[in-house]
PDB file of C-alpha atoms in Angstrom:
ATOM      1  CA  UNK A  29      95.800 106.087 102.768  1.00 60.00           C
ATOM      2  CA  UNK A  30      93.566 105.385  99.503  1.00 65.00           C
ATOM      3  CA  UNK A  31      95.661 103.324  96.445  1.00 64.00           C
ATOM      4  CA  UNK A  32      94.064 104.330  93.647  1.00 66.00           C
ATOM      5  CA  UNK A  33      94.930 101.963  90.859  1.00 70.00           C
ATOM      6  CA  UNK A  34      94.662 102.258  86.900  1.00 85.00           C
ATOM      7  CA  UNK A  35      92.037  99.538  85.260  1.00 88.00           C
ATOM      8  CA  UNK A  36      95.013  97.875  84.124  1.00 87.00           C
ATOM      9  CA  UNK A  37      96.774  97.034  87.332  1.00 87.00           C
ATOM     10  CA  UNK A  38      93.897  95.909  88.394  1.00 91.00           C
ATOM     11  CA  UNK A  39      92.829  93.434  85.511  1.00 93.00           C
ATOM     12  CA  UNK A  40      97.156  91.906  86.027  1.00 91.00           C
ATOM     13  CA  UNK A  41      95.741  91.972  89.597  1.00 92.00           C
ATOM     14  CA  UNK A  42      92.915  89.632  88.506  1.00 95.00           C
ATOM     15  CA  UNK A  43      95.173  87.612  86.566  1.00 95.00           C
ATOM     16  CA  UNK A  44      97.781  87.273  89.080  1.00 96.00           C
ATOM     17  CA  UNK A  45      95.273  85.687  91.621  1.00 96.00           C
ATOM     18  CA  UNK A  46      93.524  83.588  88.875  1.00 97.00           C
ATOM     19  CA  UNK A  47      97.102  82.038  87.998  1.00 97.00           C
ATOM     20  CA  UNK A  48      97.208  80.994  92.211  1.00 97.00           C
ATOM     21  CA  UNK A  49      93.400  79.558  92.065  1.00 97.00           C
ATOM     22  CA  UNK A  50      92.351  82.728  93.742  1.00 97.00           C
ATOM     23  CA  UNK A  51      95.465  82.246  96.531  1.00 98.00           C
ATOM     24  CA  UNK A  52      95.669  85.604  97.646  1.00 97.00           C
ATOM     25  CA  UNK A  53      99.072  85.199  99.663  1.00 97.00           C
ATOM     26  CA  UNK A  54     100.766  83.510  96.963  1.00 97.00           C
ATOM     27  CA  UNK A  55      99.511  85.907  94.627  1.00 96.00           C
ATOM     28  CA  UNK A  56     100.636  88.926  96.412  1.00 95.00           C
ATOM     29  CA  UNK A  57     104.001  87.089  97.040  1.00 97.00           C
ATOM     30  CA  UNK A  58     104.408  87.025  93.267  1.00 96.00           C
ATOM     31  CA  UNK A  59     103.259  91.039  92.792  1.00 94.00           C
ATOM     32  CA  UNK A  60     105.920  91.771  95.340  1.00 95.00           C
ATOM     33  CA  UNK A  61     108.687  89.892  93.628  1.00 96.00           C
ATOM     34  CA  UNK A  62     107.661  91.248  89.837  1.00 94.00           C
ATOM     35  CA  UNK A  63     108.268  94.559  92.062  1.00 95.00           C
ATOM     36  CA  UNK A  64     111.283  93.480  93.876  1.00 97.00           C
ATOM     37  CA  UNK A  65     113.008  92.694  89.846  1.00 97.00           C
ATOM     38  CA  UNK A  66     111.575  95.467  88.015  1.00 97.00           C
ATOM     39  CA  UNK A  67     113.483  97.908  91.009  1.00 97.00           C
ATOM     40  CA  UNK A  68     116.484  95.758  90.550  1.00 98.00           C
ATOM     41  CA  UNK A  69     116.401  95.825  86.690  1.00 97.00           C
ATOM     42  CA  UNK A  70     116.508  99.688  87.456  1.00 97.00           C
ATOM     43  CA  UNK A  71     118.941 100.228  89.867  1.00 97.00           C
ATOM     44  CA  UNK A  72     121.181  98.243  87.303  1.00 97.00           C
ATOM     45  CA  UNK A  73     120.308 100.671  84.416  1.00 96.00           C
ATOM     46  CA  UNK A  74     120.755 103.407  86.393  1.00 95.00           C
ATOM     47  CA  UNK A  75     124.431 102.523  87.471  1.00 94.00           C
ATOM     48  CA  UNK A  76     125.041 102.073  83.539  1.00 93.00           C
ATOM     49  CA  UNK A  77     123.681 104.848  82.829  1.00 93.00           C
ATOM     50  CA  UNK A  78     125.842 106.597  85.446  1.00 91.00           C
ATOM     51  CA  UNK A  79     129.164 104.806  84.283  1.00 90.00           C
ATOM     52  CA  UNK A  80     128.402 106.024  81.018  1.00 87.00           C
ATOM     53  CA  UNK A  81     127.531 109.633  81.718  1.00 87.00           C
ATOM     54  CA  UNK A  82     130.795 109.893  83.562  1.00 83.00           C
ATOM     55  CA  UNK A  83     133.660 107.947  81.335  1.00 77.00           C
ATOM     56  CA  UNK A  84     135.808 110.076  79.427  1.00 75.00           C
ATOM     57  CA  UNK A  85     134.273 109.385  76.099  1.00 71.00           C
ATOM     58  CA  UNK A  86     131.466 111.457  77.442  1.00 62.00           C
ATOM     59  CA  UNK A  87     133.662 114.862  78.255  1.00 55.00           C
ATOM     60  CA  UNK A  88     133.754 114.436  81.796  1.00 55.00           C
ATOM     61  CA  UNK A  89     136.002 112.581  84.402  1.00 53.00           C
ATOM     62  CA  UNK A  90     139.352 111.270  83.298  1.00 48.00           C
TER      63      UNK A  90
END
């Protein structure tokens, strides 16, 4: 499977690794987390945005 990715993921790539002195574990470890919040941070929007859709106020449940 090819990853293609865009010229800016790979220049935060670069500056990811740079940050770790070119520590290429530690650097993915903090890609993955950055990952791991940004799909937290959106599973939490999307429950809001759920709530909301559904309260009364809306027109529907109730």
């Amino acid at each position: 499977m090819t990853v293609r990715q865009s010229p800016a993921g790979r220049e935060e790539a670069a500056e990811i690794l740079a940050l770790h002195n070119g520590n290429a574990l530690e650097a993915l470890r903090t890609m993955i987390a950055e990952r791991d919040a940004v799909e937290e941070r959106l599973a939490i929007a999307t429950m809001i945005m759920t709530r909301r859709c559904d309260s009364p106020r809306h027109g529907r449940g109730g």
